[in-house]
Coordinates of C-alpha atoms in Angstrom, one line a residue:
M15 CA 110.5 46.3 142.0
I16 CA 107.6 44.2 143.2
K17 CA 105.2 47.0 142.6
R18 CA 106.5 47.6 139.1
V19 CA 106.2 43.9 138.2
A20 CA 102.7 43.8 139.6
T21 CA 101.8 46.8 137.5
A22 CA 103.1 45.1 134.4
A23 CA 101.2 41.9 135.3
A24 CA 98.0 43.9 135.7
A25 CA 98.5 45.6 132.4
A26 CA 99.1 42.3 130.8
L27 CA 95.7 41.1 132.2
T28 CA 94.2 44.2 130.7
I29 CA 95.1 43.2 127.2
L30 CA 94.6 39.4 127.6
T31 CA 91.1 39.7 129.0
L32 CA 89.6 42.0 126.4
A33 CA 86.4 40.5 125.0
A34 CA 85.7 40.4 121.3
C35 CA 82.9 42.6 120.1
G36 CA 80.1 41.3 117.9
S37 CA 80.1 38.4 115.6
G38 CA 78.6 39.6 112.3
S39 CA 79.6 38.6 108.8
P40 CA 81.4 40.7 106.1
S41 CA 79.4 43.0 103.9
G42 CA 79.0 40.6 100.9
G43 CA 75.9 39.0 102.4
T44 CA 74.1 42.2 103.3
Q45 CA 72.0 44.8 101.5
A46 CA 72.9 48.4 101.0
A47 CA 70.8 50.9 102.9
A48 CA 67.7 51.8 101.0
A49 CA 66.0 55.2 100.8
G50 CA 63.6 55.8 103.7
G51 CA 65.5 53.9 106.4
G52 CA 66.1 50.5 104.8
Q53 CA 68.6 48.0 106.0
A54 CA 72.1 49.4 106.5
Q55 CA 75.0 47.6 104.9
K56 CA 76.8 45.6 107.5
I57 CA 80.6 45.8 107.5
T58 CA 83.0 43.9 109.7
V59 CA 86.2 45.6 110.8
G60 CA 89.0 43.9 112.6
V61 CA 90.9 45.9 115.2
I62 CA 93.3 45.5 118.0
P63 CA 91.8 46.8 121.3
I64 CA 94.4 49.5 122.0
V65 CA 94.3 53.3 122.4
D66 CA 95.3 53.7 118.7
T67 CA 91.9 52.4 117.6
A68 CA 89.8 54.7 119.7
P69 CA 88.6 56.8 116.7
I70 CA 86.6 53.9 115.2
W71 CA 84.9 53.2 118.4
L72 CA 84.1 56.9 118.8
G73 CA 82.9 57.1 115.2
K74 CA 80.5 54.2 115.8
S75 CA 79.1 55.8 119.0
K76 CA 78.7 59.2 117.3
G77 CA 76.8 57.6 114.3
F78 CA 79.4 58.6 111.7
F79 CA 79.2 55.2 110.0
A80 CA 75.4 55.0 110.3
D81 CA 75.3 58.3 108.5
E82 CA 77.0 56.6 105.6
G83 CA 74.4 53.7 105.6
L84 CA 76.9 51.4 107.3
D85 CA 76.2 49.0 110.1
L86 CA 79.6 48.7 111.7
D87 CA 80.6 45.5 113.4
I88 CA 83.9 45.9 115.2
Q89 CA 85.6 42.7 116.0
T90 CA 88.7 42.5 118.2
A91 CA 91.8 40.4 117.6
T92 CA 94.7 39.8 120.0
G93 CA 97.3 40.9 117.6
G94 CA 98.3 41.7 114.0
S95 CA 98.9 38.0 113.1
A96 CA 95.2 37.4 112.8
I97 CA 94.4 40.7 111.1
V98 CA 95.8 40.3 107.6
P99 CA 94.6 36.7 107.2
G100 CA 91.1 37.9 108.2
V101 CA 91.1 40.5 105.4
Q102 CA 92.5 38.0 103.0
S103 CA 89.9 35.4 103.7
G104 CA 87.0 37.9 103.7
S105 CA 86.2 37.6 107.4
Y106 CA 86.9 41.3 107.7
D107 CA 85.9 43.9 105.1
F108 CA 88.5 46.3 106.6
A109 CA 91.0 46.1 109.4
F110 CA 93.5 48.1 111.4
S111 CA 97.3 47.4 111.3
N112 CA 100.6 49.2 111.5
L113 CA 102.2 50.2 108.3
I114 CA 105.1 47.7 108.2
S115 CA 102.8 44.7 108.7
V116 CA 100.8 45.6 105.6
M117 CA 104.0 46.4 103.7
V118 CA 105.3 42.9 104.6
A119 CA 102.0 41.4 103.4
R120 CA 102.3 43.2 100.1
D121 CA 106.0 42.2 99.9
K122 CA 104.8 38.5 100.1
G123 CA 102.4 39.0 97.3
L124 CA 99.1 39.8 99.1
D125 CA 97.2 42.7 97.6
M126 CA 96.4 44.9 100.6
R127 CA 95.7 48.6 100.5
F128 CA 95.2 51.3 103.1
V129 CA 92.0 53.3 102.8
A130 CA 92.3 55.6 105.9
D131 CA 94.9 56.7 108.3
G132 CA 94.8 55.4 111.9
A133 CA 97.4 56.7 114.3
S134 CA 100.5 58.9 114.0
S135 CA 103.4 60.2 116.0
T136 CA 102.6 63.4 117.9
G137 CA 105.9 64.8 116.7
D138 CA 106.5 66.1 120.2
P139 CA 108.8 64.2 122.5
A140 CA 107.0 65.5 125.6
K141 CA 103.7 64.1 124.4
E142 CA 104.8 61.0 122.5
F143 CA 103.0 57.7 123.2
G144 CA 105.9 55.3 122.5
A145 CA 109.5 55.3 123.5
V146 CA 112.6 53.2 124.2
L147 CA 113.0 53.0 128.0
V148 CA 116.0 52.0 130.1
K149 CA 116.4 51.7 133.9
G150 CA 116.8 55.0 135.7
D151 CA 120.4 54.1 136.6
S152 CA 121.4 52.5 133.3
P153 CA 124.8 53.4 131.9
I154 CA 123.1 53.6 128.4
T155 CA 122.7 57.3 127.7
T156 CA 122.3 57.5 123.9
A157 CA 120.8 55.4 121.1
K158 CA 124.4 54.7 120.0
D159 CA 125.0 52.8 123.2
L160 CA 122.4 50.2 122.3
A161 CA 124.9 48.5 120.0
G162 CA 125.7 45.1 121.6
K163 CA 122.7 45.3 123.9
K164 CA 119.3 43.5 124.1
V165 CA 116.3 45.6 123.2
S166 CA 112.7 44.4 123.4
V167 CA 110.1 45.0 120.7
N168 CA 106.6 43.6 120.5
N169 CA 107.2 42.0 117.1
L170 CA 110.4 41.3 115.3
A171 CA 111.0 42.7 111.8
N172 CA 108.3 45.4 112.2
I173 CA 107.8 49.1 112.9
G174 CA 109.5 49.0 116.3
D175 CA 112.9 47.6 115.3
T176 CA 112.9 49.4 111.9
T177 CA 112.6 52.8 113.5
I178 CA 114.9 52.0 116.3
K179 CA 117.6 50.7 113.9
S180 CA 117.4 54.0 112.0
V181 CA 117.7 56.0 115.2
I182 CA 120.7 54.0 116.3
E183 CA 122.4 54.5 112.9
K184 CA 121.7 58.3 113.0
A185 CA 123.4 58.4 116.4
G186 CA 126.5 56.8 115.0
G187 CA 125.8 53.3 116.3
D188 CA 125.8 49.9 114.5
P189 CA 122.2 48.6 114.4
S190 CA 123.4 45.2 113.2
K191 CA 125.0 44.6 116.6
V192 CA 121.7 45.1 118.5
Q193 CA 119.9 41.9 119.7
F194 CA 116.2 42.5 119.4
V195 CA 114.0 40.3 121.6
E196 CA 110.3 39.8 121.2
V197 CA 108.4 40.8 124.3
A198 CA 104.7 41.8 124.5
F199 CA 104.2 45.4 125.7
P200 CA 102.5 44.4 128.9
D201 CA 105.5 42.3 129.9
A202 CA 108.3 44.7 128.7
Q203 CA 108.6 46.7 131.9
A204 CA 109.1 43.5 134.0
A205 CA 111.7 42.2 131.4
L206 CA 113.6 45.5 131.8
D207 CA 113.4 45.3 135.6
K208 CA 114.7 41.8 135.7
G209 CA 117.6 42.5 133.3
V210 CA 116.2 40.3 130.6
V211 CA 116.7 43.2 128.3
D212 CA 118.8 46.3 128.5
A213 CA 116.2 48.5 126.9
A214 CA 112.5 48.1 126.2
W215 CA 110.3 49.7 123.4
I216 CA 107.0 50.4 125.0
L217 CA 103.8 52.2 124.0
D218 CA 101.2 53.8 126.3
P219 CA 99.7 53.1 128.7
F220 CA 102.8 51.0 129.6
R221 CA 105.3 53.8 128.6
T222 CA 103.7 56.2 131.1
A223 CA 103.6 53.5 133.8
G224 CA 107.3 52.7 133.3
V225 CA 108.4 56.4 133.5
K226 CA 106.4 56.9 136.7
A227 CA 108.1 53.8 138.1
G228 CA 111.5 55.3 137.5
D229 CA 112.5 54.2 134.0
R230 CA 114.1 56.7 131.7
V231 CA 113.2 57.6 128.2
L232 CA 116.2 56.9 126.0
S233 CA 114.6 57.6 122.6
N234 CA 111.3 58.7 121.3
N235 CA 112.0 56.5 118.3
F236 CA 108.9 57.5 116.2
V237 CA 109.6 61.3 116.6
E238 CA 113.3 60.8 116.0
F239 CA 112.7 58.7 112.9
D240 CA 110.3 61.2 111.4
P241 CA 108.0 63.6 113.5
K242 CA 105.3 63.2 110.9
L243 CA 105.4 59.4 110.9
D244 CA 102.1 57.6 110.4
I245 CA 102.1 54.4 112.6
A246 CA 99.0 52.5 111.5
G247 CA 95.9 52.7 109.4
Y248 CA 92.8 50.9 108.1
F249 CA 93.2 48.7 105.1
T250 CA 91.3 46.3 102.8
S251 CA 92.0 43.8 100.1
G252 CA 92.8 44.8 96.6
D253 CA 89.7 42.9 95.5
T254 CA 87.4 45.0 97.8
A255 CA 89.1 48.2 96.7
K256 CA 88.6 47.4 93.0
N257 CA 85.1 45.9 93.1
K258 CA 83.4 47.8 95.9
P259 CA 84.6 51.4 95.4
E260 CA 81.4 52.9 96.8
L261 CA 81.7 50.8 100.0
V262 CA 85.3 51.9 100.4
A263 CA 84.4 55.6 99.9
K264 CA 81.7 55.3 102.5
F265 CA 84.1 53.7 105.0
T266 CA 86.8 56.2 104.3
R267 CA 84.5 59.2 104.8
A268 CA 83.2 57.8 108.1
M269 CA 86.7 56.9 109.3
N270 CA 88.2 60.3 108.4
K271 CA 85.4 62.0 110.3
S272 CA 86.1 59.7 113.2
L273 CA 89.8 60.5 113.2
E274 CA 89.2 64.3 113.0
Y275 CA 86.6 64.1 115.8
A276 CA 89.0 62.1 118.1
Q277 CA 91.8 64.5 117.6
A278 CA 89.5 67.4 118.6
H279 CA 88.0 65.6 121.6
P280 CA 90.9 63.9 123.6
Q281 CA 88.8 63.5 126.7
E282 CA 86.2 61.5 124.8
V283 CA 89.1 59.4 123.5
R284 CA 90.2 58.6 127.0
D285 CA 86.6 57.9 128.0
I286 CA 85.8 55.5 125.2
V287 CA 89.0 53.6 125.7
G288 CA 87.5 52.5 129.0
T289 CA 84.6 50.9 127.2
Y290 CA 86.6 48.4 125.2
T291 CA 89.7 47.9 127.4
K292 CA 90.2 47.5 131.2
I293 CA 92.6 50.4 131.4
D294 CA 91.6 52.2 134.6
A295 CA 90.5 55.9 134.7
A296 CA 93.6 57.1 136.5
T297 CA 95.9 55.6 133.8
R298 CA 93.7 56.9 131.0
A299 CA 93.9 60.4 132.4
T300 CA 97.7 60.6 132.3
M301 CA 98.7 58.4 129.3
N302 CA 99.8 60.1 126.1
L303 CA 97.6 59.8 123.1
P304 CA 98.6 59.3 119.4
L305 CA 97.9 62.0 116.9
Y306 CA 94.8 61.2 114.9
R307 CA 94.6 62.7 111.4
S308 CA 92.8 61.9 108.1
A309 CA 95.7 62.0 105.7
F310 CA 98.9 60.0 105.4
D311 CA 102.3 61.8 105.2
R312 CA 103.6 60.2 102.0
A313 CA 107.2 61.3 102.5
A314 CA 107.3 59.8 106.0
V315 CA 105.7 56.5 104.8
Q316 CA 108.2 56.3 102.0
R317 CA 111.1 56.8 104.4
L318 CA 109.6 54.0 106.6
G319 CA 109.4 51.6 103.6
D320 CA 112.9 52.5 102.5
S321 CA 114.3 51.8 105.9
A322 CA 112.4 48.5 106.1
Q323 CA 114.0 47.4 102.9
K324 CA 117.4 48.6 104.0
Y325 CA 117.3 46.5 107.1
G326 CA 116.0 43.4 105.4
T327 CA 112.3 43.4 106.5
L328 CA 111.2 44.1 102.9
S329 CA 112.7 42.5 99.8
K330 CA 111.7 45.3 97.4
P331 CA 110.8 49.0 97.3
V332 CA 107.3 50.1 98.5
N333 CA 104.9 51.4 95.8
L334 CA 103.0 54.1 97.6
D335 CA 100.6 54.5 94.7
E336 CA 99.4 50.9 95.4
L337 CA 99.7 51.1 99.2
L338 CA 98.1 54.4 100.1
P339 CA 94.8 56.0 99.2
R340 CA 94.9 57.9 96.0

C-alpha cells in the first residue's frame, strides 16, 4: 500500500515538474524560409508533455520540420485547459489535444480544426495504453457492475467518461448511475488504493504501474469502444487553416512523417520520452505505447462524436468535414 502510494506520488512529481520548452512567438511575425538557406519560418506548437506527443519531439530531432522550412518551437502546457485558448489567442500556431476537447470547443462556437492525427488506440487489449482499473480483490467484475459506483477520470465530460459510459451501456449497465470523479492520472492509483473511488481510468505509464502493483484491468475502454479509435491530434484555428494553407500543409507533412517514424521506431519513442519527461528508463521500457498513424479513422471519430452528444457533452452533431483534415 505504502509503496503503491509512493509510486503514484513520484509519478505525480514527474508530471508537475516538467519544464516548458522554448519561448518563441507564433509564425505571424517570422519570415518564410528563403532559397539558399534563408531564415526558417518559426511556428509555435503547444503540447502536453506525455507519451502521446513523442512523435513531434522525434520529428523535431530528426529534422522533419526543418526539411519543410519550419523552425519548430515546442511549448508545454500542464493540461488541455490552456491549449485551446492558446490557439484561439494566437499564442500557438498549432496544438495537441484529445478529440473531445476540440469537439467541445467547436460546440461552443470556436472554429478549431484538426490538421494531423496524434495518438490512437492500439486495438489490442494486451498492448493498450489506457484502461479502467479496479483493486485486485474488487467484487466488480464487468463494466456493468460500475453502475452505482465511483469512477475516476482525469477530466469530466471528456473522452474518458464518454467511452466508459458507452462500454457500460454495451455491457447492459446504466451509465447514468455512475458517479464520475475528477482525479489526475498521477493521483488515480492512490485514490483507488484508499477507496476514494471504486475504479480508476488511468493511462500509461500509470496504468502499467497499477497493474504491476496488483490492480486488475476491468476494461480497455478505448479498444472496447472502437479498436480503431483516434484519441488525440494536432489542430489549429479556422483562421490559420483558411489564411495560411501553405503553412498548414508544411506542418501536416512534417507531422505525418513524424507519426509514421515513431510507429516504426518504438525504442526511439521510449528514448525521447525521457528527454521531455522524468519518466525513468525502467518504466519507459515496460509501458505500453499508443498507436501512431497519419490518418484519422472517420467512422470511429463519428462514433465518438455521436456518443458525446448522446451523453450530453455536446449539444449538436459533429461535422467531420469541418473537424478533420480534408
